XYZ file of N, CA and C in Angstrom:
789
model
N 15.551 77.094 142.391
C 15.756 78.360 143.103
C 14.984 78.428 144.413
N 13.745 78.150 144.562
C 13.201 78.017 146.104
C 13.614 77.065 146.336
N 13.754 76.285 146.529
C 14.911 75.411 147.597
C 15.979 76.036 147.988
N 16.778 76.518 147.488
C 18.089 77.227 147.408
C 17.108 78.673 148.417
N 16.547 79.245 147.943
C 16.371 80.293 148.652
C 15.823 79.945 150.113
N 14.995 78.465 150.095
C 14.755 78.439 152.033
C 15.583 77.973 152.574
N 16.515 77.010 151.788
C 17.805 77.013 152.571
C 18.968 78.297 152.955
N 18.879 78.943 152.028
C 19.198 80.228 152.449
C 18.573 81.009 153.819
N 17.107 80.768 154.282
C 16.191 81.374 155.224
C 16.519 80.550 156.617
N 16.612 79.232 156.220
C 16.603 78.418 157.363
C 18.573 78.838 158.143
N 18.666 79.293 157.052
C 20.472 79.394 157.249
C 20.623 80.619 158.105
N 19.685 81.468 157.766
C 19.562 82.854 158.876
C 18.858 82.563 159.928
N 17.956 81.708 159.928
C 17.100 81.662 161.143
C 17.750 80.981 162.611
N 19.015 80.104 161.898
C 19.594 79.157 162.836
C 20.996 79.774 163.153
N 20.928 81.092 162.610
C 22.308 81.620 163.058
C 22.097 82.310 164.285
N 23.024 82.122 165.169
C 23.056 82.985 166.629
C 23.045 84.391 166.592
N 21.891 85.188 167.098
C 21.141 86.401 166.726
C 22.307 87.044 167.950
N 22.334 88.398 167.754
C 23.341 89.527 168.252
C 22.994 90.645 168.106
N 23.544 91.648 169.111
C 23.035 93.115 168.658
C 23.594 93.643 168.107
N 23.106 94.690 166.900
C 23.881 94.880 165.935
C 24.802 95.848 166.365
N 25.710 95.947 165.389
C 27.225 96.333 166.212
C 27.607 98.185 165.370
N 26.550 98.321 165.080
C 26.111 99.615 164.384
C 24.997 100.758 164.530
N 24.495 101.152 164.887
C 23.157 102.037 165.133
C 22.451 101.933 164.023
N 21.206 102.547 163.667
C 20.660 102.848 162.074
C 21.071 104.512 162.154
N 21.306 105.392 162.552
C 22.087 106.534 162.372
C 23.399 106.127 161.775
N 24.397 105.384 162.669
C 25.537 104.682 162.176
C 25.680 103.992 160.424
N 24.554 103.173 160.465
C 24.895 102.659 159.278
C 24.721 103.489 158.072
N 23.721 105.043 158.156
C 23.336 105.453 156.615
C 24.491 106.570 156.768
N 25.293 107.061 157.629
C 26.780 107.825 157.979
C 27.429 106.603 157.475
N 27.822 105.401 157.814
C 28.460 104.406 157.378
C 28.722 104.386 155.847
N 27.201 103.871 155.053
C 27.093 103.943 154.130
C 27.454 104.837 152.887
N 26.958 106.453 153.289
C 27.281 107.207 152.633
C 29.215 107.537 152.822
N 29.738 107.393 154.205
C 31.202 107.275 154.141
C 31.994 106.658 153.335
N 31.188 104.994 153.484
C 32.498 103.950 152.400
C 32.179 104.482 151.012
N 31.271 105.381 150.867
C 31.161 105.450 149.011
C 32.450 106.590 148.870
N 31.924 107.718 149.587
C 32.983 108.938 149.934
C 34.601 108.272 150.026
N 34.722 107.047 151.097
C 36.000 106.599 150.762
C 36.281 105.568 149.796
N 35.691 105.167 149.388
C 36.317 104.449 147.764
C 36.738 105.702 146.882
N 36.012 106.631 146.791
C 36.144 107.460 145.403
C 37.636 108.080 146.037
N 37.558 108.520 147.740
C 38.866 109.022 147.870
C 40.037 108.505 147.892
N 40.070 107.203 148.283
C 41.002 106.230 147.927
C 41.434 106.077 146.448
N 40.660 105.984 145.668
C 41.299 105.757 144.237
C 41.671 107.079 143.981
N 41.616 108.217 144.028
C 42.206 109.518 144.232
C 43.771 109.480 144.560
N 43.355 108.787 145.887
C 44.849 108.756 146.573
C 46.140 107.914 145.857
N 45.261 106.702 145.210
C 45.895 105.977 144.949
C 46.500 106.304 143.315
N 45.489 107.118 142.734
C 46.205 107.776 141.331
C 47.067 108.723 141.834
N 47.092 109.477 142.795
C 48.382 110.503 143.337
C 49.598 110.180 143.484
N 49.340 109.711 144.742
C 50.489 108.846 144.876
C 51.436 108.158 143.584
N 50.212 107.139 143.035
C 51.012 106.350 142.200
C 51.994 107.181 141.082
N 50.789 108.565 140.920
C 51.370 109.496 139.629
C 52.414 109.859 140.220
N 52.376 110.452 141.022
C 53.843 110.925 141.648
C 54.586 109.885 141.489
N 54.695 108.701 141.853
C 55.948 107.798 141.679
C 55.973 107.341 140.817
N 55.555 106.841 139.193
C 55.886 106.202 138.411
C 55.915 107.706 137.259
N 55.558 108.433 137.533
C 55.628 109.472 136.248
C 56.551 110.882 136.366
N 57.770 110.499 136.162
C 58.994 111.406 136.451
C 58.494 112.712 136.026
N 58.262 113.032 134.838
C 57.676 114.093 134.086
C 56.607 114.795 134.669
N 55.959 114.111 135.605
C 54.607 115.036 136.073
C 55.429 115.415 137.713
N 56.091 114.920 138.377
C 56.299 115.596 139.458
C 56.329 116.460 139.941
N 56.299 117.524 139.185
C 56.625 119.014 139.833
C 55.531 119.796 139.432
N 54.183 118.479 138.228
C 52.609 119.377 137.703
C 52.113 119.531 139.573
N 51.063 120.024 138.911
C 49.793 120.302 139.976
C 49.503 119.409 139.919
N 48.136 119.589 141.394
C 47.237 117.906 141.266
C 46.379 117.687 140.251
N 45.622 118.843 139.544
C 44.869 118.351 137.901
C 45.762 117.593 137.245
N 47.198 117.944 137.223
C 47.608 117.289 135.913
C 48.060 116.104 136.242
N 48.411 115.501 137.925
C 48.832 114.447 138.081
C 47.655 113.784 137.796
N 46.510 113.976 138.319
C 45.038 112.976 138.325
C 44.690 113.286 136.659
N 45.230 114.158 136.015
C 44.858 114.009 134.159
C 45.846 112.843 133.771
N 46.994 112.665 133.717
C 48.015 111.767 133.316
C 47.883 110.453 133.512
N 47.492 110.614 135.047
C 48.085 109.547 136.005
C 46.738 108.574 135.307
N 45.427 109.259 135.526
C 44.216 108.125 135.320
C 44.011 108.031 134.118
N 44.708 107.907 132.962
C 44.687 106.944 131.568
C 46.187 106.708 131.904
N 46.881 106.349 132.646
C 48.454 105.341 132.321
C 48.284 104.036 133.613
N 48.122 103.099 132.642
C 48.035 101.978 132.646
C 48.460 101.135 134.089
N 49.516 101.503 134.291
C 50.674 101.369 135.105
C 50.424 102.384 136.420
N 49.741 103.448 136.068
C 49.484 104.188 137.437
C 47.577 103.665 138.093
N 47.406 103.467 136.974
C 45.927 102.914 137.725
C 45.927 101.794 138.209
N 46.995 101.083 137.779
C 46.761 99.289 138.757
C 47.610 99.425 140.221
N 48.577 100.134 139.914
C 49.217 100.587 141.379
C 48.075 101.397 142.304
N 47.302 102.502 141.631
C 46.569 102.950 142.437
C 45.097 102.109 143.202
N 44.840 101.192 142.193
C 44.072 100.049 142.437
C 44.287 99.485 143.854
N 46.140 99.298 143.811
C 46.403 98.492 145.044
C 46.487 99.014 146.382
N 46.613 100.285 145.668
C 46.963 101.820 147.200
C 45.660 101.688 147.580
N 44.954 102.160 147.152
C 43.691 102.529 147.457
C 42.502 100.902 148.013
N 43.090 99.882 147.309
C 42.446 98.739 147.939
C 43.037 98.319 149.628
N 44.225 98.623 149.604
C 44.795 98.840 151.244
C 44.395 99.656 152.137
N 44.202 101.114 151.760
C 43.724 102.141 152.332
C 42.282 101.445 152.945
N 41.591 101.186 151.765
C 39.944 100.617 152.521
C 40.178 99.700 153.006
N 40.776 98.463 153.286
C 40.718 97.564 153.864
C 41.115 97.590 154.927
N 42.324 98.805 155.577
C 42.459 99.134 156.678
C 41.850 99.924 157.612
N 40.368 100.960 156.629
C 39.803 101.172 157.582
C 38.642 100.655 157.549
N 37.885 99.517 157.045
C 36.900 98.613 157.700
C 37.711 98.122 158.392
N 38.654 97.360 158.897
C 38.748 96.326 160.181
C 38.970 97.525 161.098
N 39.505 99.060 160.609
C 39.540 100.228 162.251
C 38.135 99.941 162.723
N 37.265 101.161 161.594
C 35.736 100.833 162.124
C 35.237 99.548 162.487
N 35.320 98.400 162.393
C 35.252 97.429 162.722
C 35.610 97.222 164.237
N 36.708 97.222 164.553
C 37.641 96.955 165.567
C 37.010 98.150 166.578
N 36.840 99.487 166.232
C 36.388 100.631 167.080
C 35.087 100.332 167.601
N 34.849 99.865 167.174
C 32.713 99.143 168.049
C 32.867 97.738 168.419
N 34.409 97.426 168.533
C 34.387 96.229 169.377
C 34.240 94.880 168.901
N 34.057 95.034 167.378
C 33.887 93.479 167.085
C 34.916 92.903 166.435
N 34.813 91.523 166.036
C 35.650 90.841 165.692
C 35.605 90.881 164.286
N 35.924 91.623 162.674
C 36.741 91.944 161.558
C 36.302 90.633 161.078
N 37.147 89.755 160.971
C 36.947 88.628 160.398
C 35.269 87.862 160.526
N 35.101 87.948 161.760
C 33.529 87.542 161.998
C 32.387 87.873 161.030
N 32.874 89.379 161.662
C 31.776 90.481 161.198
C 31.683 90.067 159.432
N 32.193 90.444 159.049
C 32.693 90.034 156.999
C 32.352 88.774 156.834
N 32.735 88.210 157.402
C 32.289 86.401 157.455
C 33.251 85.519 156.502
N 34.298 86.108 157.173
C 35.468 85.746 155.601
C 35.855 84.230 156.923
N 34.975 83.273 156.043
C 34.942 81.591 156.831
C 34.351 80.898 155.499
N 35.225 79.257 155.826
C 34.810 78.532 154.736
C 33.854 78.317 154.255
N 33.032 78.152 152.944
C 32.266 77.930 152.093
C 32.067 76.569 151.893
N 30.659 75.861 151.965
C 30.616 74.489 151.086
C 30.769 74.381 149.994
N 31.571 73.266 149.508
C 32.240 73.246 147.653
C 30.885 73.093 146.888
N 29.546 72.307 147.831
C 28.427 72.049 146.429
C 27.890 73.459 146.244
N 27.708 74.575 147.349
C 27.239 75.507 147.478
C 27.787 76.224 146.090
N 29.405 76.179 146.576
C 29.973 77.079 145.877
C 30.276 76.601 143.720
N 30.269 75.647 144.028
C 29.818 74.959 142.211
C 28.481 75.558 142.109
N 26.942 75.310 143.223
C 26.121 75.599 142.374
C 25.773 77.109 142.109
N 26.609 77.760 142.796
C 26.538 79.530 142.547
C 27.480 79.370 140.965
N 28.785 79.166 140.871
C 29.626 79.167 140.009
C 28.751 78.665 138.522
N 27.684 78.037 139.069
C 26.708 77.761 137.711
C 25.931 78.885 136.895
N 25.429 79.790 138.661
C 24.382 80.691 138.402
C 25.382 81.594 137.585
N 26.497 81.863 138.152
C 27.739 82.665 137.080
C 27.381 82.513 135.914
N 27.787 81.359 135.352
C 28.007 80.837 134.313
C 26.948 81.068 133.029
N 26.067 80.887 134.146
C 24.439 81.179 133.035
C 24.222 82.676 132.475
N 24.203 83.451 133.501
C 24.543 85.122 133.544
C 25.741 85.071 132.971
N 26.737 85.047 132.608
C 27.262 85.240 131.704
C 27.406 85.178 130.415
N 26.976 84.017 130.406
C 26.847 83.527 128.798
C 25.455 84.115 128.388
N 24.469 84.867 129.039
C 22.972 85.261 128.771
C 23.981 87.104 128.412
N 24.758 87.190 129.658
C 25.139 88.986 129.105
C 25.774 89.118 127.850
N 26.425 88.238 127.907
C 27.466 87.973 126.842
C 26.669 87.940 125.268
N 25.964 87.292 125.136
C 24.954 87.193 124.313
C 24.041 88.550 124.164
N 23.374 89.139 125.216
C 22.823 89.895 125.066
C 23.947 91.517 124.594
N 24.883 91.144 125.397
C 26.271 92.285 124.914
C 26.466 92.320 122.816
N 26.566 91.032 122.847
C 26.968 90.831 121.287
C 25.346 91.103 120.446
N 24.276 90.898 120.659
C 23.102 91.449 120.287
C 23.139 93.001 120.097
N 23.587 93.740 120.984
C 22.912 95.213 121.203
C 24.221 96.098 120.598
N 25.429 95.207 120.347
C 26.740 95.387 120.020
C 27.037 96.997 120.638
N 27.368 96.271 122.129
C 27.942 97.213 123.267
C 29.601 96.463 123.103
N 30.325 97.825 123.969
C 31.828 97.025 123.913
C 31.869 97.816 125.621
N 31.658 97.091 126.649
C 31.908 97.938 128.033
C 33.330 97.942 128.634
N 34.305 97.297 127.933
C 35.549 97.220 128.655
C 36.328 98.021 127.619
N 35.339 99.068 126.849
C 36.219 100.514 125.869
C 37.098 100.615 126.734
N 37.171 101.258 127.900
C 37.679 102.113 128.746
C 38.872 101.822 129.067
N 38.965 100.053 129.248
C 40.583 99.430 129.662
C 41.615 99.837 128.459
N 41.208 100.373 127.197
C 42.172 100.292 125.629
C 43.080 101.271 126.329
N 42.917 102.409 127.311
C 44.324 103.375 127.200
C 44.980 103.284 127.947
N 44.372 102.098 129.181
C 44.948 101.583 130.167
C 45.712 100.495 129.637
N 45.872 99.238 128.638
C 46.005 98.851 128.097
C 47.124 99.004 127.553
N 46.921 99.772 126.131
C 47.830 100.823 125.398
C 49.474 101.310 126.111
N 49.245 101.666 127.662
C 50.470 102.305 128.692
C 50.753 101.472 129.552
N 50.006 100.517 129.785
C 50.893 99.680 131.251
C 51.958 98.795 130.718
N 53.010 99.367 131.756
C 53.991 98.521 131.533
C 54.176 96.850 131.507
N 53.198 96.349 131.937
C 53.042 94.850 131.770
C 51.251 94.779 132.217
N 50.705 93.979 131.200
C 49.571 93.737 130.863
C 49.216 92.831 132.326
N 49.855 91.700 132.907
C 49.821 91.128 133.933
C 49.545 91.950 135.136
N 50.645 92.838 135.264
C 50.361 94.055 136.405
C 48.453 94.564 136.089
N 48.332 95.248 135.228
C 46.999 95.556 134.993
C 45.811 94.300 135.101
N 46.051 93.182 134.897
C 45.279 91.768 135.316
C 45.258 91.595 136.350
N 46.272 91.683 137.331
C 46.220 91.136 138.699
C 45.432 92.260 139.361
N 45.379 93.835 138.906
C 44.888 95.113 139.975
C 43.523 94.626 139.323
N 42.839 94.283 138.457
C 41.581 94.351 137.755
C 40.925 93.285 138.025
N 41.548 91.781 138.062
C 41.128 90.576 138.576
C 41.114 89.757 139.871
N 42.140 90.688 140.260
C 42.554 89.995 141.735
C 42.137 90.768 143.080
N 42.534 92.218 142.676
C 42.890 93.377 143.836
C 41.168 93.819 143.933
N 40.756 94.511 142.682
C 39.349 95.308 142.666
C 38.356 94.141 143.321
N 38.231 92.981 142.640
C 37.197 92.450 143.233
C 37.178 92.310 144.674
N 38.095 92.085 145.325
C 38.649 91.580 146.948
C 38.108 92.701 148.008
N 38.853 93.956 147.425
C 38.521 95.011 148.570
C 36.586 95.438 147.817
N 36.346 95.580 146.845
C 35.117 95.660 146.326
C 34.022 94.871 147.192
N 34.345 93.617 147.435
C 33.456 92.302 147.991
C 33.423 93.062 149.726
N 34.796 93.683 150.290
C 34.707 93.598 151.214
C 34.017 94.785 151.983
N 34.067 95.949 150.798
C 33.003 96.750 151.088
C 31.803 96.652 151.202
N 31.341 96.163 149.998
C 29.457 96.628 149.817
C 29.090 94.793 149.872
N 29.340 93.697 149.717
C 28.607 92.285 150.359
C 29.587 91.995 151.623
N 30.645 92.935 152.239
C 30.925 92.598 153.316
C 30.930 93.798 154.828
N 31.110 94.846 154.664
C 30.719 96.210 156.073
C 29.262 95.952 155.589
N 28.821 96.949 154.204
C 27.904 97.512 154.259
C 26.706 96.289 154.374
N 27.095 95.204 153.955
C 25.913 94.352 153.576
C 25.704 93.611 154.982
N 26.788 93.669 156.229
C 26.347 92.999 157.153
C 25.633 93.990 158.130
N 26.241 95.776 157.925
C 25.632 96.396 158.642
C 24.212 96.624 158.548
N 23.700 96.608 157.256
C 22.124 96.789 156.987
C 21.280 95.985 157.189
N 21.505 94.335 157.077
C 21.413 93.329 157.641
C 21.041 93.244 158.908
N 21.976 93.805 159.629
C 22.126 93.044 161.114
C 21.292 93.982 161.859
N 20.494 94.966 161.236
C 19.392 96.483 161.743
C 18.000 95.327 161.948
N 17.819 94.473 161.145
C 16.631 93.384 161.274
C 16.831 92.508 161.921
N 16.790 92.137 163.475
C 17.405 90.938 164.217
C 16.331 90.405 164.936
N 14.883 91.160 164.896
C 14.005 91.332 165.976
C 13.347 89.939 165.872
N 13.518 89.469 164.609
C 13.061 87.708 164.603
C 13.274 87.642 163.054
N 13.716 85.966 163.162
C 14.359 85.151 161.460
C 13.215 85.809 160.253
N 11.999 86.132 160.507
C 11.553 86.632 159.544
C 11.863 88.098 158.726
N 12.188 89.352 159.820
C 12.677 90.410 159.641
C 14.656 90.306 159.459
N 15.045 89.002 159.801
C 16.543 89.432 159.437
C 16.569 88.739 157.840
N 15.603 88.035 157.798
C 15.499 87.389 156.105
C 15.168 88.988 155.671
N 14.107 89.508 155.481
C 14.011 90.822 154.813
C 15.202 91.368 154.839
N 16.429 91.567 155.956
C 17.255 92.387 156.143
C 18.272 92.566 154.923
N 17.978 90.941 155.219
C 19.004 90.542 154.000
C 19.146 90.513 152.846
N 17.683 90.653 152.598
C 16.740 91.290 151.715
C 17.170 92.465 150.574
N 16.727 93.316 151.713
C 16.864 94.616 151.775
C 18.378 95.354 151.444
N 19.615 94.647 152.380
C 21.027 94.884 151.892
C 21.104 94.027 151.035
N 20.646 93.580 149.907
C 21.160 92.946 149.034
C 20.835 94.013 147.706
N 19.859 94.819 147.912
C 19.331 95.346 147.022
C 20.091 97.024 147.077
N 20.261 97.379 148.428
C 20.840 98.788 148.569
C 22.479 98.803 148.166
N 22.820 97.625 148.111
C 24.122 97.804 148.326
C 24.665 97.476 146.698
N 23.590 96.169 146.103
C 23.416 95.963 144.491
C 23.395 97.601 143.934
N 22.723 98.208 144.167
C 22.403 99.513 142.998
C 23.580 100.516 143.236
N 23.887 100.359 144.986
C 25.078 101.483 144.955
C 26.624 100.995 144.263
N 26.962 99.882 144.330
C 28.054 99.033 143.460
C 27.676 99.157 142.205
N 26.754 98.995 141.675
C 26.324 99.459 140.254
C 26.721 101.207 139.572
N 26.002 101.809 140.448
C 25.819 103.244 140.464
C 27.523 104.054 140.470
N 28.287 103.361 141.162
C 29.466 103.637 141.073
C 30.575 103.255 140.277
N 30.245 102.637 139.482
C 31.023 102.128 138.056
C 30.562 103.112 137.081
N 31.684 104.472 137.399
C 31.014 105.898 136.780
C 31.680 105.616 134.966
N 32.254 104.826 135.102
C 32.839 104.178 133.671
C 31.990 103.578 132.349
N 30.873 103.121 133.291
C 30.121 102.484 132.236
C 28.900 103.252 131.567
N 28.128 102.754 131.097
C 26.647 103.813 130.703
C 26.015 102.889 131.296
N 24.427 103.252 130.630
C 23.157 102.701 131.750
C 23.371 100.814 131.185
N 23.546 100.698 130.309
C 22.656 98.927 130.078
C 24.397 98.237 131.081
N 25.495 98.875 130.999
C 26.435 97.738 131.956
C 25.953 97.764 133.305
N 25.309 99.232 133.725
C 24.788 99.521 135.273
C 24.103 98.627 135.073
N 23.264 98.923 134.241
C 21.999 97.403 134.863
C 22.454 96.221 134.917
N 23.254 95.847 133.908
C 23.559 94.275 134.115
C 24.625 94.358 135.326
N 25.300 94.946 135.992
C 26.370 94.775 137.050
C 25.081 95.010 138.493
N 24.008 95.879 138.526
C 23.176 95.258 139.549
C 22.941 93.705 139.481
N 22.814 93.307 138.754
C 22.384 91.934 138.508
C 23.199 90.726 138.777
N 24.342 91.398 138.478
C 25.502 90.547 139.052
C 26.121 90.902 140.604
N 25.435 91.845 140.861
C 25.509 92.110 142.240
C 24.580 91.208 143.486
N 23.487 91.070 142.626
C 22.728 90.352 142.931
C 22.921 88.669 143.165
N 23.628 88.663 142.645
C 24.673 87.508 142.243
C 25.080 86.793 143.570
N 25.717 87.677 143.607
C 27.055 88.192 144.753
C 26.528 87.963 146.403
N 25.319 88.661 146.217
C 24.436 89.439 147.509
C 23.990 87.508 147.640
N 23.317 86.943 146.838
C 22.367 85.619 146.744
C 23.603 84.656 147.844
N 24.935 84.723 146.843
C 26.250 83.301 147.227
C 26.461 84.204 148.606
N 26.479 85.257 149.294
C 26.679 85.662 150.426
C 25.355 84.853 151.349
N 24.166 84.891 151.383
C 23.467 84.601 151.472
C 23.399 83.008 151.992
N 23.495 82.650 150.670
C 23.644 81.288 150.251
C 24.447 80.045 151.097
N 25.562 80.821 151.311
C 26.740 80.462 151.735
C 27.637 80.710 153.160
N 26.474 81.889 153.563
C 27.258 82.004 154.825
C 28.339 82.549 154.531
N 29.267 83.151 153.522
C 30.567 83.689 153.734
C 30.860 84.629 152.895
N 31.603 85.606 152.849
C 31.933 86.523 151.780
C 33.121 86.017 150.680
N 34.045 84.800 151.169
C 34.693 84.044 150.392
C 34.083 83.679 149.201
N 32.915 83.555 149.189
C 32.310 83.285 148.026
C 32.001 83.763 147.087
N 31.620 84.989 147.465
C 31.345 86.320 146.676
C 33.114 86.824 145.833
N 33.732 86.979 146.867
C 35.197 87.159 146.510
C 35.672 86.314 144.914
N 35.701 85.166 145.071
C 35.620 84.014 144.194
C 34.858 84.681 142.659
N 33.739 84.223 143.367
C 32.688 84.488 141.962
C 32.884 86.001 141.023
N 33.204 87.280 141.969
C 33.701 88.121 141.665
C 35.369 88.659 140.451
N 35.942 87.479 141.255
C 37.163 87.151 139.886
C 37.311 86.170 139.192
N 35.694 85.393 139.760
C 35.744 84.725 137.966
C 35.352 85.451 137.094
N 34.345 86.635 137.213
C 33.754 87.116 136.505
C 34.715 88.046 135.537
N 35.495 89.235 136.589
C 36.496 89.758 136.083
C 37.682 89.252 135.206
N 37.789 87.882 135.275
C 38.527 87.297 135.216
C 38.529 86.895 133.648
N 37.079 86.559 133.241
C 36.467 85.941 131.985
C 36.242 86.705 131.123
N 36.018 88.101 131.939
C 35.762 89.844 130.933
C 37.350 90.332 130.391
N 38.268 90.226 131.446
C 39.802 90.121 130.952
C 40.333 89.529 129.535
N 39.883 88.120 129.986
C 40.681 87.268 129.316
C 40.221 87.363 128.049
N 38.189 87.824 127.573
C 37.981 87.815 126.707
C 38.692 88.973 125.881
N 38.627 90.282 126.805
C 39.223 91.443 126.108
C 40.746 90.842 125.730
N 41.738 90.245 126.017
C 43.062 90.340 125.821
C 43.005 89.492 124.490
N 41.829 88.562 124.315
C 41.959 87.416 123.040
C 41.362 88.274 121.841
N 40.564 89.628 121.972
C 39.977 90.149 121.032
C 41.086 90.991 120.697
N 41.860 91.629 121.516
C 43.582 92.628 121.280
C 44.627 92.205 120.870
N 44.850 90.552 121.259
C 45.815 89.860 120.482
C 45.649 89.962 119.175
């Protein structure tokens, strides 16, 4: 791990320093915005979706579309996808509105394969340690998918919004705006943008945690941790591709286990 972590330091120190493309007024308005727009996006995206897949509720109010709509299966993975578009179109606005380059900024650029195996390890270990510690304390944290489950019209549809869609726009929020904007506030020399990085690894870990209003306290804690994860292979790696990745393996392995325990 210290090796890995000064190569991580030396990896910031040798990157071409810039002014940050945000204010510190900007970024904690920033911050507190993308939380405000995730929650409103998935809003939008259960509306919408309720309105179009649920003939019967069309003519309810909005309680009863957002009562229906968010336990049917089929309206939450569509809304998954509404609402993962919605945000992704307005980080590259804000993005694009202060002039920078979207793709840059996020750092969505190739990854080294040893890099990215030896993160896919650190996965691996954390998983099989939660997993273990999950079956110890005999927690079940993916209760919540059974009524989603139960109503979607194809189990695949609900895999691809849960494994594919959530992690993507997820990564590109909080280890990709928020984590480069808090970051890039420490530029004044490689020692203070290492803290920076520091520092957004940890603000942006608890608020991704904090917002998985689904779970109770011991999944919060372990999903900081895997945030942490996340925040390290960003780090690590120079890219948010990586994070992306590691993100639906994870989802990916929590899926597959739930669908083999329902079969």
């Amino acid at each position: 791990m210290p090796n890995h972590f000064s190569a991580a330091k030396q990896r910031l120190i040798n990157s071409p320093k810039r002014l940050p493309l945000f204010s510190r007024l900007e970024v904690f308005l920033l911050t507190i915005g993308m939380v405000v727009a995730f929650f409103i996006s998935q809003l939008l995206g259960v509306y919408i979706a309720g309105k179009l897949l649920l003939p019967a509720i069309k003519s309810a109010n909005v309680a009863d579309v957002f009562f229906y709509g968010s336990s049917n299966g089929t309206v939450v993975s569509v809304s998954i996808m509404i609402g993962g578009v919605l945000l992704v179109a307005l980080i590259v606005m804000l993005i694009r509105l202060k002039g920078g380059n979207w793709q840059r900024y996020l750092a969505l650029n190739p990854f080294s394969v040893a890099v990215g195996v030896g993160m896919l390890g650190i996965l691996l270990i954390f998983m099989i340690g939660s997993q273990a510690l999950t079956y110890w304390l005999d927690k079940s944290p993916l209760v919540f998918v059974d009524p989603l489950y139960q109503s979607v019209s194809s189990v695949w549809l609900l895999v691809f919004a849960m494994v594919i869609v959530a992690p993507l726009y997820e990564e590109l929020v909080f280890r990709g705006i928020l984590w480069s904007a808090i970051t890039e506030q420490f530029v004044a020399s490689p020692s203070q943008e290492l803290r920076g990085a520091i520092i957004a690894s940890i603000v942006t870990s608890v608020i991704f945690a904090v917002i998985h209003l689904q779970y109770g306290v011991y999944e919060i804690s372990t999903i900081v941790v895997l945030a942490l994860i996340f925040c390290y292979a960003r780090i690590k790696s120079g890219s948010l591709l990586l994070p992306m990745l590691l993100h639906i393996v994870n989802n990916g392995a929590a899926m597959g286990q739930y669908l083999a325990q329902t079969a």
